[in-house]
Amino acid sequence: MQMKTIRLASFFACATLLVACAGIQGGAKPVSAMPGAAGPASKPEVAATWYNPPGEFGGICLTQFKDGRVRFDGGFTFFNPGSWTYDAAKSELSLTLHPTTTLAEGHGDVSLHQNLLRLDAAKNILVYRVNAATKSIGIGGFVFYRDLPCVAAKSSS
């Protein structure tokens, strides 16, 4: 009887540890690879980067991580945290951003934003047409270029 209790307790302990380990990873689901160049070789966790070079404002970097996370540095940090998915069959990049009341205001005129197909303001999702030849996307009136090194300072958000 005591051996059965010890085995049962061991089973539950192992199951608890497995559940805890799964929770540490945040339940991130795998995403399809982005077309074109991958992220910098020095950062294998990066799927793609988009950069708005400094001009009137400092440089803004959008980093897509292979685990599906999105992070803005240098600006637009109010969109953090975010996530992304890519539908290869439709060539659509979806960015799900932190809820903000200005998403619809800043993207209401789809024609002003490069490659922006649609906006789902209720779900905070921007959907872009992106393929291997896509060089830029427009976010909030700013043009983000692909494959430029991001030199924006990492934000604390």
PDB file of C-alpha atoms in Angstrom:
ATOM      1  CA  MET A   1       0.000   0.000   0.000  1.00  0.00           C
ATOM      2  CA  GLN A   2       2.783   2.424   0.920  1.00  0.00           C
ATOM      3  CA  MET A   3       4.619   1.674  -2.378  1.00  0.00           C
ATOM      4  CA  LYS A   4       1.427   2.421  -4.340  1.00  0.00           C
ATOM      5  CA  THR A   5       1.083   5.775  -2.547  1.00  0.00           C
ATOM      6  CA  ILE A   6       4.719   6.661  -3.267  1.00  0.00           C
ATOM      7  CA  ARG A   7       4.325   5.778  -6.970  1.00  0.00           C
ATOM      8  CA  LEU A   8       1.120   7.785  -7.219  1.00  0.00           C
ATOM      9  CA  ALA A   9       2.765  10.783  -5.523  1.00  0.00           C
ATOM     10  CA  SER A  10       5.759  10.471  -7.874  1.00  0.00           C
ATOM     11  CA  PHE A  11       3.447  10.427 -10.875  1.00  0.00           C
ATOM     12  CA  PHE A  12       1.650  13.594  -9.738  1.00  0.00           C
ATOM     13  CA  ALA A  13       4.949  15.322  -8.973  1.00  0.00           C
ATOM     14  CA  CYS A  14       6.261  14.559 -12.476  1.00  0.00           C
ATOM     15  CA  ALA A  15       2.990  15.669 -14.074  1.00  0.00           C
ATOM     16  CA  THR A  16       3.089  18.926 -12.111  1.00  0.00           C
ATOM     17  CA  LEU A  17       6.658  19.591 -13.222  1.00  0.00           C
ATOM     18  CA  LEU A  18       5.750  18.984 -16.874  1.00  0.00           C
ATOM     19  CA  VAL A  19       2.804  21.372 -16.650  1.00  0.00           C
ATOM     20  CA  ALA A  20       5.016  23.989 -14.963  1.00  0.00           C
ATOM     21  CA  CYS A  21       7.674  23.647 -17.666  1.00  0.00           C
ATOM     22  CA  ALA A  22       5.052  24.105 -20.390  1.00  0.00           C
ATOM     23  CA  GLY A  23       3.845  27.251 -18.634  1.00  0.00           C
ATOM     24  CA  ILE A  24       7.351  28.719 -18.530  1.00  0.00           C
ATOM     25  CA  GLN A  25       7.457  28.741 -22.331  1.00  0.00           C
ATOM     26  CA  GLY A  26       4.305  30.839 -22.301  1.00  0.00           C
ATOM     27  CA  GLY A  27       2.378  28.449 -24.495  1.00  0.00           C
ATOM     28  CA  ALA A  28       3.887  30.116 -27.583  1.00  0.00           C
ATOM     29  CA  LYS A  29       2.694  28.397 -30.688  1.00  0.00           C
ATOM     30  CA  PRO A  30       4.989  27.837 -33.636  1.00  0.00           C
ATOM     31  CA  VAL A  31       4.520  30.230 -36.538  1.00  0.00           C
ATOM     32  CA  SER A  32       5.230  29.843 -40.220  1.00  0.00           C
ATOM     33  CA  ALA A  33       8.618  31.097 -41.311  1.00  0.00           C
ATOM     34  CA  MET A  34       8.771  34.520 -42.889  1.00  0.00           C
ATOM     35  CA  PRO A  35       9.625  34.592 -46.599  1.00  0.00           C
ATOM     36  CA  GLY A  36      12.887  36.150 -47.704  1.00  0.00           C
ATOM     37  CA  ALA A  37      15.906  36.790 -45.518  1.00  0.00           C
ATOM     38  CA  ALA A  38      15.845  35.537 -41.948  1.00  0.00           C
ATOM     39  CA  GLY A  39      16.864  37.568 -38.935  1.00  0.00           C
ATOM     40  CA  PRO A  40      20.507  38.355 -38.188  1.00  0.00           C
ATOM     41  CA  ALA A  41      22.759  35.296 -37.882  1.00  0.00           C
ATOM     42  CA  SER A  42      23.942  36.611 -34.515  1.00  0.00           C
ATOM     43  CA  LYS A  43      20.374  36.263 -33.160  1.00  0.00           C
ATOM     44  CA  PRO A  44      18.946  32.882 -34.201  1.00  0.00           C
ATOM     45  CA  GLU A  45      15.729  33.533 -32.233  1.00  0.00           C
ATOM     46  CA  VAL A  46      14.826  36.397 -34.610  1.00  0.00           C
ATOM     47  CA  ALA A  47      12.640  35.599 -37.627  1.00  0.00           C
ATOM     48  CA  ALA A  48      12.669  39.082 -39.180  1.00  0.00           C
ATOM     49  CA  THR A  49      13.353  42.732 -38.434  1.00  0.00           C
ATOM     50  CA  TRP A  50      11.780  45.893 -39.824  1.00  0.00           C
ATOM     51  CA  TYR A  51      13.402  49.271 -39.237  1.00  0.00           C
ATOM     52  CA  ASN A  52      12.221  52.859 -39.540  1.00  0.00           C
ATOM     53  CA  PRO A  53      15.487  54.849 -39.770  1.00  0.00           C
ATOM     54  CA  PRO A  54      15.896  58.041 -37.748  1.00  0.00           C
ATOM     55  CA  GLY A  55      14.474  61.176 -39.280  1.00  0.00           C
ATOM     56  CA  GLU A  56      12.224  63.600 -37.475  1.00  0.00           C
ATOM     57  CA  PHE A  57      12.048  60.923 -34.769  1.00  0.00           C
ATOM     58  CA  GLY A  58      14.629  58.390 -33.600  1.00  0.00           C
ATOM     59  CA  GLY A  59      14.906  54.974 -35.260  1.00  0.00           C
ATOM     60  CA  ILE A  60      12.196  52.439 -34.504  1.00  0.00           C
ATOM     61  CA  CYS A  61      12.805  48.711 -34.689  1.00  0.00           C
ATOM     62  CA  LEU A  62      10.141  46.017 -35.062  1.00  0.00           C
ATOM     63  CA  THR A  63      11.495  42.563 -34.217  1.00  0.00           C
ATOM     64  CA  GLN A  64       9.621  39.351 -35.029  1.00  0.00           C
ATOM     65  CA  PHE A  65      10.776  36.428 -32.908  1.00  0.00           C
ATOM     66  CA  LYS A  66      10.515  32.838 -34.104  1.00  0.00           C
ATOM     67  CA  ASP A  67       8.252  31.964 -31.168  1.00  0.00           C
ATOM     68  CA  GLY A  68       5.604  34.376 -32.483  1.00  0.00           C
ATOM     69  CA  ARG A  69       6.372  37.419 -30.330  1.00  0.00           C
ATOM     70  CA  VAL A  70       6.713  40.974 -31.666  1.00  0.00           C
ATOM     71  CA  ARG A  71       8.628  43.756 -29.946  1.00  0.00           C
ATOM     72  CA  PHE A  72       9.038  47.439 -30.781  1.00  0.00           C
ATOM     73  CA  ASP A  73      12.172  49.286 -29.635  1.00  0.00           C
ATOM     74  CA  GLY A  74      12.976  52.987 -29.922  1.00  0.00           C
ATOM     75  CA  GLY A  75       9.324  53.958 -30.443  1.00  0.00           C
ATOM     76  CA  PHE A  76       5.808  52.543 -30.681  1.00  0.00           C
ATOM     77  CA  THR A  77       6.540  50.670 -27.440  1.00  0.00           C
ATOM     78  CA  PHE A  78       2.893  51.189 -26.463  1.00  0.00           C
ATOM     79  CA  PHE A  79       2.166  48.390 -28.991  1.00  0.00           C
ATOM     80  CA  ASN A  80       4.188  45.939 -26.827  1.00  0.00           C
ATOM     81  CA  PRO A  81       3.627  43.121 -26.205  1.00  0.00           C
ATOM     82  CA  GLY A  82       2.567  41.831 -29.579  1.00  0.00           C
ATOM     83  CA  SER A  83       2.533  38.679 -31.656  1.00  0.00           C
ATOM     84  CA  TRP A  84       2.677  37.698 -35.298  1.00  0.00           C
ATOM     85  CA  THR A  85       1.610  34.928 -37.647  1.00  0.00           C
ATOM     86  CA  TYR A  86       2.330  34.361 -41.305  1.00  0.00           C
ATOM     87  CA  ASP A  87      -0.026  32.631 -43.734  1.00  0.00           C
ATOM     88  CA  ALA A  88       2.221  31.461 -46.568  1.00  0.00           C
ATOM     89  CA  ALA A  89      -0.715  30.408 -48.760  1.00  0.00           C
ATOM     90  CA  LYS A  90      -2.106  33.966 -48.746  1.00  0.00           C
ATOM     91  CA  SER A  91       1.245  35.793 -48.282  1.00  0.00           C
ATOM     92  CA  GLU A  92      -0.245  37.559 -45.266  1.00  0.00           C
ATOM     93  CA  LEU A  93       1.634  38.801 -42.228  1.00  0.00           C
ATOM     94  CA  SER A  94      -0.654  39.475 -39.260  1.00  0.00           C
ATOM     95  CA  LEU A  95       0.573  41.645 -36.401  1.00  0.00           C
ATOM     96  CA  THR A  96      -1.501  41.491 -33.232  1.00  0.00           C
ATOM     97  CA  LEU A  97      -0.591  44.481 -31.101  1.00  0.00           C
ATOM     98  CA  HIS A  98      -1.242  45.537 -27.518  1.00  0.00           C
ATOM     99  CA  PRO A  99      -4.702  47.127 -27.373  1.00  0.00           C
ATOM    100  CA  THR A 100      -4.624  50.851 -28.016  1.00  0.00           C
ATOM    101  CA  THR A 101      -7.387  53.273 -28.898  1.00  0.00           C
ATOM    102  CA  THR A 102      -5.261  54.881 -31.622  1.00  0.00           C
ATOM    103  CA  LEU A 103      -4.798  51.762 -33.779  1.00  0.00           C
ATOM    104  CA  ALA A 104      -7.861  52.476 -35.922  1.00  0.00           C
ATOM    105  CA  GLU A 105      -7.123  56.222 -36.033  1.00  0.00           C
ATOM    106  CA  GLY A 106      -3.535  55.662 -37.138  1.00  0.00           C
ATOM    107  CA  HIS A 107      -4.400  53.060 -39.762  1.00  0.00           C
ATOM    108  CA  GLY A 108      -7.914  54.033 -40.856  1.00  0.00           C
ATOM    109  CA  ASP A 109      -6.829  54.913 -44.385  1.00  0.00           C
ATOM    110  CA  VAL A 110      -5.369  51.600 -45.561  1.00  0.00           C
ATOM    111  CA  SER A 111      -4.151  53.191 -48.812  1.00  0.00           C
ATOM    112  CA  LEU A 112      -1.606  55.306 -46.886  1.00  0.00           C
ATOM    113  CA  HIS A 113       0.178  52.306 -45.372  1.00  0.00           C
ATOM    114  CA  GLN A 114       2.426  50.244 -47.598  1.00  0.00           C
ATOM    115  CA  ASN A 115       1.164  46.687 -48.097  1.00  0.00           C
ATOM    116  CA  LEU A 116      -1.552  46.996 -45.402  1.00  0.00           C
ATOM    117  CA  LEU A 117      -4.483  44.862 -46.563  1.00  0.00           C
ATOM    118  CA  ARG A 118      -6.834  45.263 -43.652  1.00  0.00           C
ATOM    119  CA  LEU A 119      -7.244  46.339 -40.068  1.00  0.00           C
ATOM    120  CA  ASP A 120      -9.279  44.554 -37.412  1.00  0.00           C
ATOM    121  CA  ALA A 121      -9.438  47.281 -34.756  1.00  0.00           C
ATOM    122  CA  ALA A 122     -11.612  45.170 -32.444  1.00  0.00           C
ATOM    123  CA  LYS A 123      -8.854  42.518 -32.265  1.00  0.00           C
ATOM    124  CA  ASN A 124      -5.904  44.952 -32.676  1.00  0.00           C
ATOM    125  CA  ILE A 125      -4.667  43.164 -35.797  1.00  0.00           C
ATOM    126  CA  LEU A 126      -2.915  44.652 -38.823  1.00  0.00           C
ATOM    127  CA  VAL A 127      -2.655  42.359 -41.881  1.00  0.00           C
ATOM    128  CA  TYR A 128      -0.043  43.012 -44.562  1.00  0.00           C
ATOM    129  CA  ARG A 129       0.723  41.468 -47.953  1.00  0.00           C
ATOM    130  CA  VAL A 130       4.303  40.219 -47.494  1.00  0.00           C
ATOM    131  CA  ASN A 131       6.336  37.955 -49.752  1.00  0.00           C
ATOM    132  CA  ALA A 132      10.051  37.412 -50.356  1.00  0.00           C
ATOM    133  CA  ALA A 133      10.252  40.590 -52.471  1.00  0.00           C
ATOM    134  CA  THR A 134       8.508  42.877 -49.937  1.00  0.00           C
ATOM    135  CA  LYS A 135      10.902  45.639 -48.895  1.00  0.00           C
ATOM    136  CA  SER A 136       8.721  47.678 -46.515  1.00  0.00           C
ATOM    137  CA  ILE A 137       5.482  47.952 -44.561  1.00  0.00           C
ATOM    138  CA  GLY A 138       3.729  50.997 -43.120  1.00  0.00           C
ATOM    139  CA  ILE A 139       2.821  51.266 -39.449  1.00  0.00           C
ATOM    140  CA  GLY A 140       1.234  54.367 -37.945  1.00  0.00           C
ATOM    141  CA  GLY A 141       2.375  56.614 -40.789  1.00  0.00           C
ATOM    142  CA  PHE A 142       5.984  55.374 -40.615  1.00  0.00           C
ATOM    143  CA  VAL A 143       7.722  53.201 -43.223  1.00  0.00           C
ATOM    144  CA  PHE A 144       9.552  50.170 -41.827  1.00  0.00           C
ATOM    145  CA  TYR A 145      12.206  48.686 -44.101  1.00  0.00           C
ATOM    146  CA  ARG A 146      13.117  45.054 -44.132  1.00  0.00           C
ATOM    147  CA  ASP A 147      16.641  43.714 -43.762  1.00  0.00           C
ATOM    148  CA  LEU A 148      18.125  46.971 -42.432  1.00  0.00           C
ATOM    149  CA  PRO A 149      20.084  46.569 -39.205  1.00  0.00           C
ATOM    150  CA  CYS A 150      18.054  47.756 -36.224  1.00  0.00           C
ATOM    151  CA  VAL A 151      20.037  50.274 -34.247  1.00  0.00           C
ATOM    152  CA  ALA A 152      17.218  51.518 -32.012  1.00  0.00           C
ATOM    153  CA  ALA A 153      17.992  51.271 -28.312  1.00  0.00           C
ATOM    154  CA  LYS A 154      16.145  48.430 -26.625  1.00  0.00           C
ATOM    155  CA  SER A 155      13.296  49.812 -24.573  1.00  0.00           C
ATOM    156  CA  SER A 156      12.416  48.683 -21.093  1.00  0.00           C
ATOM    157  CA  SER A 157       8.850  47.738 -22.105  1.00  0.00           C
TER     158      SER A 157
END
